[in-house]
XYZ file of C-alpha atoms in Angstrom:
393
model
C 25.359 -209.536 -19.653
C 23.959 -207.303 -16.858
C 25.111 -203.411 -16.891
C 28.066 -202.536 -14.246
C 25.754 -200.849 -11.258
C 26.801 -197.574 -9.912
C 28.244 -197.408 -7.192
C 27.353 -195.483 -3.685
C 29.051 -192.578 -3.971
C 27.866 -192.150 -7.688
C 24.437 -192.171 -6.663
C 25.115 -190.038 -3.681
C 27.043 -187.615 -6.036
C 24.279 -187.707 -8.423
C 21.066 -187.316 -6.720
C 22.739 -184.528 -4.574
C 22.983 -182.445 -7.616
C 19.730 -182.809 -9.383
C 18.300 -182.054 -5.368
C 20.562 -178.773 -6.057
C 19.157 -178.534 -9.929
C 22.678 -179.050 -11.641
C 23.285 -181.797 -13.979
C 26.799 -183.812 -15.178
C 26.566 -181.810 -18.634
C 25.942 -178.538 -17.480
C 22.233 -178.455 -18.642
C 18.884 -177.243 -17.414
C 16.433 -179.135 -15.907
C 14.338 -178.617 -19.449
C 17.120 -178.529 -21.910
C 17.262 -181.344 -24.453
C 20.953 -182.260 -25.514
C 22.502 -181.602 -28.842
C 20.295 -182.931 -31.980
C 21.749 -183.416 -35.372
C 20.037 -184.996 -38.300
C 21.835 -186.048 -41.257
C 21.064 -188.874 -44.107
C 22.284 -191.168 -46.331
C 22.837 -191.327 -49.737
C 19.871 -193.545 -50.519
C 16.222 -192.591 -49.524
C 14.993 -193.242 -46.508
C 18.438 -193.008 -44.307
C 18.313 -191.167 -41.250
C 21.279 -190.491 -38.608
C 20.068 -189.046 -35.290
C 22.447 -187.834 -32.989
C 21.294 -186.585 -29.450
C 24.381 -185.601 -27.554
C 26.256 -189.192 -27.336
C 23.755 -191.318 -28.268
C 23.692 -192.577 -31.855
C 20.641 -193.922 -33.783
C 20.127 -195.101 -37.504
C 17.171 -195.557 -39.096
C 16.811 -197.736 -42.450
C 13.546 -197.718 -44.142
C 12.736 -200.019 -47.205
C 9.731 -201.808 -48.705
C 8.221 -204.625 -50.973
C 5.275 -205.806 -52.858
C 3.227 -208.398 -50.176
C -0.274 -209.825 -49.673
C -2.169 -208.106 -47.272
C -3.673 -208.967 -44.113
C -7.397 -210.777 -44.590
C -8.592 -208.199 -41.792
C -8.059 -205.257 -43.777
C -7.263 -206.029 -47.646
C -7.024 -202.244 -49.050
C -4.398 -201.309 -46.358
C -0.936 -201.665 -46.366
C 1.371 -202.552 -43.613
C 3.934 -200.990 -41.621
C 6.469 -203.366 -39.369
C 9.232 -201.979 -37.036
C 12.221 -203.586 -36.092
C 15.123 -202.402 -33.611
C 18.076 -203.833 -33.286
C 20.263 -203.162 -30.222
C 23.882 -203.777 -31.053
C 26.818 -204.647 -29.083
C 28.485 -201.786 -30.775
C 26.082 -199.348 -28.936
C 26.646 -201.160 -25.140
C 28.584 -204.453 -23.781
C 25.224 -204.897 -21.994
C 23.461 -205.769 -25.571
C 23.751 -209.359 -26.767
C 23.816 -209.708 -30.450
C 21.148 -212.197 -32.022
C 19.188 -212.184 -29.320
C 15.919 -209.687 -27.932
C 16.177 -208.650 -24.590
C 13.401 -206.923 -22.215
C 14.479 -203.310 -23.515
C 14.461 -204.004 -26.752
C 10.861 -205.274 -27.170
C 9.807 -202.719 -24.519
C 11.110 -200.447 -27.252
C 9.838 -201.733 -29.758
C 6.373 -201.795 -28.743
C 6.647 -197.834 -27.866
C 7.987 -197.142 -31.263
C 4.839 -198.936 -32.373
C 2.000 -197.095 -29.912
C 4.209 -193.753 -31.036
C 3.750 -194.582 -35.062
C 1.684 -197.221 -35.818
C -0.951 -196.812 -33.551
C -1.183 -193.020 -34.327
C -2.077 -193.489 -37.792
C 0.691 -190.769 -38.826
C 0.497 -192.915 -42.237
C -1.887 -193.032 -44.566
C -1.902 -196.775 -44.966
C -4.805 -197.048 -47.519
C -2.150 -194.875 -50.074
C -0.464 -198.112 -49.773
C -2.948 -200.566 -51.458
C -1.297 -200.964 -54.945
C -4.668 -204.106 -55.755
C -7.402 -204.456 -53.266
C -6.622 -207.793 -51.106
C -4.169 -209.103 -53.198
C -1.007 -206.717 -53.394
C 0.056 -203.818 -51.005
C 2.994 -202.008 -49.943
C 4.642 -203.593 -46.805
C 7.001 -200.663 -45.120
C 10.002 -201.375 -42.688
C 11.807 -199.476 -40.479
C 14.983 -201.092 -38.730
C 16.181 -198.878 -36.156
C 19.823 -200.269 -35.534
C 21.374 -197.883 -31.921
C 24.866 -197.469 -32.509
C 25.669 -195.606 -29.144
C 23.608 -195.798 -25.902
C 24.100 -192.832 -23.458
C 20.263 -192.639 -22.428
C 17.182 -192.038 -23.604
C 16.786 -193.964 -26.874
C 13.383 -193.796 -27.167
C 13.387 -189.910 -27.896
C 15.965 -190.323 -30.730
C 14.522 -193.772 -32.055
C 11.340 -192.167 -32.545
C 12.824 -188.998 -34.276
C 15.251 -191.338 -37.104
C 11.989 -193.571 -37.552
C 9.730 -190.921 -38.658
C 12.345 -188.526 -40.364
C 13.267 -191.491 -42.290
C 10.219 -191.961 -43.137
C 9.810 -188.484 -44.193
C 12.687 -188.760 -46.454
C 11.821 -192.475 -47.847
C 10.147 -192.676 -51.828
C 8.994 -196.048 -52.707
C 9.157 -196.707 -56.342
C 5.997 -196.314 -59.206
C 4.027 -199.081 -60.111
C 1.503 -199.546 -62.634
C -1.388 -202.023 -63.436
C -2.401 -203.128 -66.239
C -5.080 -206.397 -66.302
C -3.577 -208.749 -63.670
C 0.225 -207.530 -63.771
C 1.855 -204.926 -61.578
C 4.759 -203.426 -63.327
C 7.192 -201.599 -60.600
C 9.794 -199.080 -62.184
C 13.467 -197.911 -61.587
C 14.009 -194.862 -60.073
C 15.671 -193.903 -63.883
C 12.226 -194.675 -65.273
C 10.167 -192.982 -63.269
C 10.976 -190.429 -60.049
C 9.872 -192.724 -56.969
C 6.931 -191.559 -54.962
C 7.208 -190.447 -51.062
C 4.609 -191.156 -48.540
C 1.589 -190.016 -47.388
C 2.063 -188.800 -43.747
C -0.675 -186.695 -42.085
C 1.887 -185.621 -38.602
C 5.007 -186.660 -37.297
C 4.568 -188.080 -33.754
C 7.760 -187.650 -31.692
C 8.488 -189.037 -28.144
C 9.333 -186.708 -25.509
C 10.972 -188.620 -22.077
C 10.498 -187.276 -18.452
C 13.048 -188.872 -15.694
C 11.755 -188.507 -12.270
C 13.720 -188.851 -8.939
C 12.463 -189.115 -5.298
C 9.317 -189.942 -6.146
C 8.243 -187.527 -8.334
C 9.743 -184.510 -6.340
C 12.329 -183.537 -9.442
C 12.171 -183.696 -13.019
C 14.488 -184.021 -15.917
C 14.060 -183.718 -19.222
C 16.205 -185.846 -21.764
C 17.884 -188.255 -18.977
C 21.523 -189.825 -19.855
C 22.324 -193.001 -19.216
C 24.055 -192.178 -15.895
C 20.199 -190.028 -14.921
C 18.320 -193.439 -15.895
C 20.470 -195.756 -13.987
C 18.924 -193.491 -10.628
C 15.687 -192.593 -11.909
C 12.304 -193.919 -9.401
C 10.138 -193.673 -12.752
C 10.076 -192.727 -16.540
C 6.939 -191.046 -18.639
C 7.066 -190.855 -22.349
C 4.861 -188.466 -23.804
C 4.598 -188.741 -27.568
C 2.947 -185.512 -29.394
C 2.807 -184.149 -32.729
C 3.045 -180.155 -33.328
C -0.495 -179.982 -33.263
C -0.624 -180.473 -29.447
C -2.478 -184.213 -30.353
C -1.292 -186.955 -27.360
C -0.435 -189.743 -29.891
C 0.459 -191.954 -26.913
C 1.714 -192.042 -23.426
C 3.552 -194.208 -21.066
C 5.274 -194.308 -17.799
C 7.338 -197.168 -16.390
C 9.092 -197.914 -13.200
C 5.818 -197.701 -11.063
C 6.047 -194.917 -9.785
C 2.564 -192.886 -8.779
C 1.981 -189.633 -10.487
C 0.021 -186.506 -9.510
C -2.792 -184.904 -12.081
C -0.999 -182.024 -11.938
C 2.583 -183.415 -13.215
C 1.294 -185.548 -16.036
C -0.563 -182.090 -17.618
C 2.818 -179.921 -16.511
C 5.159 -182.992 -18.697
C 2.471 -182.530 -21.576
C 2.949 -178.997 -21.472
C 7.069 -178.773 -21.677
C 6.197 -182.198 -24.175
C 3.851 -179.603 -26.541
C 7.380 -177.054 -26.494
C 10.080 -179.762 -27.348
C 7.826 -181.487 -30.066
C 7.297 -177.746 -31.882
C 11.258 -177.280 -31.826
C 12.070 -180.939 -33.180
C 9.778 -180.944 -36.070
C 11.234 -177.600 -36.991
C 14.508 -178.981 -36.810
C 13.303 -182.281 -38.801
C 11.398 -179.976 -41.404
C 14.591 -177.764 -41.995
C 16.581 -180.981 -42.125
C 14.761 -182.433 -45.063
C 14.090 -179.189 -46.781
C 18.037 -179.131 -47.318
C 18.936 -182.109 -48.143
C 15.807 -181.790 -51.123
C 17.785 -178.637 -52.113
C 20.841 -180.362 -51.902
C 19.695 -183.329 -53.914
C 18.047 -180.882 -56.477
C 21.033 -178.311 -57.297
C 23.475 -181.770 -57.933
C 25.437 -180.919 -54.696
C 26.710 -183.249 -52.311
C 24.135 -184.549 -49.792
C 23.753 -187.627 -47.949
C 27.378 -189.215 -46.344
C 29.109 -187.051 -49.437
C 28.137 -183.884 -47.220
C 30.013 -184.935 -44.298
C 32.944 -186.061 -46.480
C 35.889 -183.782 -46.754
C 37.384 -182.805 -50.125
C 40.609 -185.223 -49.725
C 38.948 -188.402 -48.338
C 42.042 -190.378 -47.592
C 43.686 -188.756 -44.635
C 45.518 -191.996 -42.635
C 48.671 -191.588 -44.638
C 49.016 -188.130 -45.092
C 52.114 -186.472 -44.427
C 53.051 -182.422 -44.289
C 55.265 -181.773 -46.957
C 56.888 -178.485 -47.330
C 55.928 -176.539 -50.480
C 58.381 -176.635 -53.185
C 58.850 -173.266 -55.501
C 58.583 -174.137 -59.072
C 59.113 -170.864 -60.720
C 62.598 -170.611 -61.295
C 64.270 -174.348 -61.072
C 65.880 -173.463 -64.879
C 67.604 -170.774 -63.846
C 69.295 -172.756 -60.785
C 69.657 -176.207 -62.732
C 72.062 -173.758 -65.257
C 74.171 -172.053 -62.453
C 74.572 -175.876 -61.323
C 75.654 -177.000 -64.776
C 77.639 -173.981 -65.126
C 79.398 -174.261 -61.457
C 80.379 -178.238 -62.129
C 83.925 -179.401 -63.130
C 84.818 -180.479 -66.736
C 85.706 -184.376 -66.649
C 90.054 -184.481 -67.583
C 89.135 -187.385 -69.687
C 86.292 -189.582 -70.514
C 87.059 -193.085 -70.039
C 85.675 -195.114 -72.947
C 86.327 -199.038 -71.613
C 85.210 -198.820 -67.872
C 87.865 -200.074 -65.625
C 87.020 -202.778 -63.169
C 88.381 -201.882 -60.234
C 87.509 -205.386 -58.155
C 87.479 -208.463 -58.933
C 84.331 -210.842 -59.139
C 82.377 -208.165 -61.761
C 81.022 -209.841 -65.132
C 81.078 -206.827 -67.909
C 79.555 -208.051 -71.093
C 80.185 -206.313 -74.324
C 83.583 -205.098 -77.082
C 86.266 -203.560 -74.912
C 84.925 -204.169 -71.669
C 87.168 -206.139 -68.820
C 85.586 -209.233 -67.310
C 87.093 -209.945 -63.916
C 84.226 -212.929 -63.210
C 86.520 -215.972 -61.448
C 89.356 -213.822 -60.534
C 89.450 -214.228 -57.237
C 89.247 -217.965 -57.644
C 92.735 -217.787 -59.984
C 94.435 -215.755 -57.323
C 93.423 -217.554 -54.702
C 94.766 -220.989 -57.043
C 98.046 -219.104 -57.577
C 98.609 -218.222 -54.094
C 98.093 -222.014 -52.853
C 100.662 -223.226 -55.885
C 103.131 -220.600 -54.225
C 103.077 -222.185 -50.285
C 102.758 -225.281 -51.935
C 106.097 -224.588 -53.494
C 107.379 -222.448 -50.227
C 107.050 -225.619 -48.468
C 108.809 -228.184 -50.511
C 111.675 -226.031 -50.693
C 112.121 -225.593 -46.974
C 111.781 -229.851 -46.619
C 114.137 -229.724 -49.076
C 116.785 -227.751 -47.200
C 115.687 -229.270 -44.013
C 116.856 -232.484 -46.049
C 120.041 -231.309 -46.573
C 121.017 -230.049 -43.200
C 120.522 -234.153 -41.967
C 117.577 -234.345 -40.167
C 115.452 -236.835 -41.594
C 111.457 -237.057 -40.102
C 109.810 -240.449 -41.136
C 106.122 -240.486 -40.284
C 104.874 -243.996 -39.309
C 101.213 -245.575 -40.554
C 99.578 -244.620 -37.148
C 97.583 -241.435 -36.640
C 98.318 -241.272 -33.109
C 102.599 -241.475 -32.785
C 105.404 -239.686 -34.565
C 108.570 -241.570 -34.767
C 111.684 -239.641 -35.401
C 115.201 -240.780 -36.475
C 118.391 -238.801 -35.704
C 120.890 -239.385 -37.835
């Protein structure tokens, strides 16, 4: 399914304002959108938000062989998954272009940079090793996934602990995390992609484009960079020509943004290690209010409790004395079954009265034929349905 294109007056509208240096949001040409980080309740559970767009990232692991090229390493495999949930344009089972261009970025940003230390991984020399694997599922596309895929993938990563093994001879015993406190990994930096949107061939620039910036863009560069002002990889796309001078200007307002997400990503996981350590609620528990179900609630007035014995005696005291209590309930219609000593049973008493009342015109009528007998007129009906004969005498 292709994506709805804009249409002429939207691109008009658009490019007219980032030619006057205002954008849809309100922002700056440098300003990065909203960034939240929150995480699950297991390890290695990441939520990224960055203004609309939604990212999770999943990270788990197993026990594999390892490749023949390099048997004391272990291996690290990234997966994303672009659901229809995050945009009609993604087709479910199926990779597109964007999602393997994606892909291989997230690779070049992580992989490639040797942020792991993938020897730490080696559990026996050629035979067993740690294979790590981070699904990246997007859960809301308003532009510029590759900045917040890159920031769940390594905070998750971050906040993953693989489980303790030991060796002994030939077998590799792994343990629970209620035998033994799993083990987090070794990570030397944390690369993170920084995206640069440009429009009329390079003449503007925006930082952080949404979806609505990317549908006009001429070009994009990614410039992925740790804190340390390293260059872990870099990309542009669209083919669009850039100057010397505007690659080392992006790297500069790059070397900023990195700085100020890995502070955000560094405060993010020192509280939720707090969290987890004082027992309080971290994870999706954090996010949770106190009374979780909230679909059927209703606003009820507050009832006061304090003096209902006080009012339930002035009610006894203000209610009428019976006359007389009746000890054999009377039943006051008919058709009621009462079972029990002194108790009226009125069951079938409508069918008696109704009985009686049929003997009584039964009996009204034969005495009016009989006085119509008497004053001479005698009615003979014949066999036939159809005629009435009738005799005067």
């Amino acid at each position: 399914m292709k994506e709805t294109p804009l249409s002429n007056c939207e691109r008009e509208f658009l490019l007219k304002a980032i030619e006057e240096k205002k954008r849809l949001d309100g922002r700056q040409t440098y300003d990065y959108r909203r960034m939240k980080i929150t995480f699950g309740s297991d390890y290695g559970c990441c939520f990224v938000d960055l203004g609309k767009t939604k990212v999770m990232a999943q990270v788990s692991c197993e026990l594999v062989a390892p490749k023949e090229s390099r048997p004391n390493e272990g291996i690290l495999f990234f997966n994303i998954e672009l659901s229809p949930m995050a945009s009609p344009t993604f087709e479910p089972g199926r990779q597109s272009e964007l999602s393997v261009k994606l892909n291989r970025q997230l690779e070049r940003c992580l992989r490639n940079s040797k942020c792991i230390d993938t020897e730490s991984l080696c559990v026996v020399s050629g035979e067993k090793v740690w294979q790590i694997r981070v699904d990246v599922h997007l859960l809301n596309h308003d532009g510029n996934l590759m900045d917040a895929s890159s920031v769940a993938a390594i905070t998750a990563l971050c906040h993953f602990r693989r489980p303790d093994v030991s060796i002994q001879g030939d077998e590799v015993t792994m343990y629970s995390p209620e035998e033994r406190d799993p083990i987090p990994l070794s990570i030397y930096h944390m690369p993170i992609s920084v995206s640069f949107a440009f429009f009329q061939q390079g003449t503007f620039l925006l930082v952080d484009p949404c979806e609505q910036e990317e549908r006009v863009m001429d070009g994009l560069l990614m410039i992925a960079m740790n804190k340390h002002r390293e260059i872990c990889s870099i990309q542009s796309s669209g083919g669009i020509m850039l100057l010397k001078e505007q690659v080392m200007r992006c790297s500069k307002i790059a070397s900023v943004k990195v700085s100020e997400i890995t502070e955000l990503i560094s405060k993010a996981l020192d509280n939720d290690k707090t969290a987890r350590k004082a027992g309080r609620r971290c994870g999706f528990a954090e996010s949770m209010p106190q009374e979780r179900i909230t679909a059927l609630k209703k606003d009820e007035t507050s009832m006061e409790t304090s003096d209902v014995t006080d009012r339930a005696d002035d009610i006894i005291q203000k209610s009428e004395v019976p006359s007389q209590s009746v000890h054999s309930p009377v039943v006051p219609v008919p058709g009621v079954g009462q079972v029990g000593q002194g108790l009226q049973d009125s069951w079938g008493l409508e069918e008696e009265e109704d009985d009686e009342e049929k003997e009584e015109n039964e009996n009204s009528d034969v005495m009016k034929m009989e006085e119509e007998s008497r004053g001479g007129d005698v009615v003979e009906i014949s066999d036939s349905e159809e005629d009435e004969v009738v005799v005067l005498q």
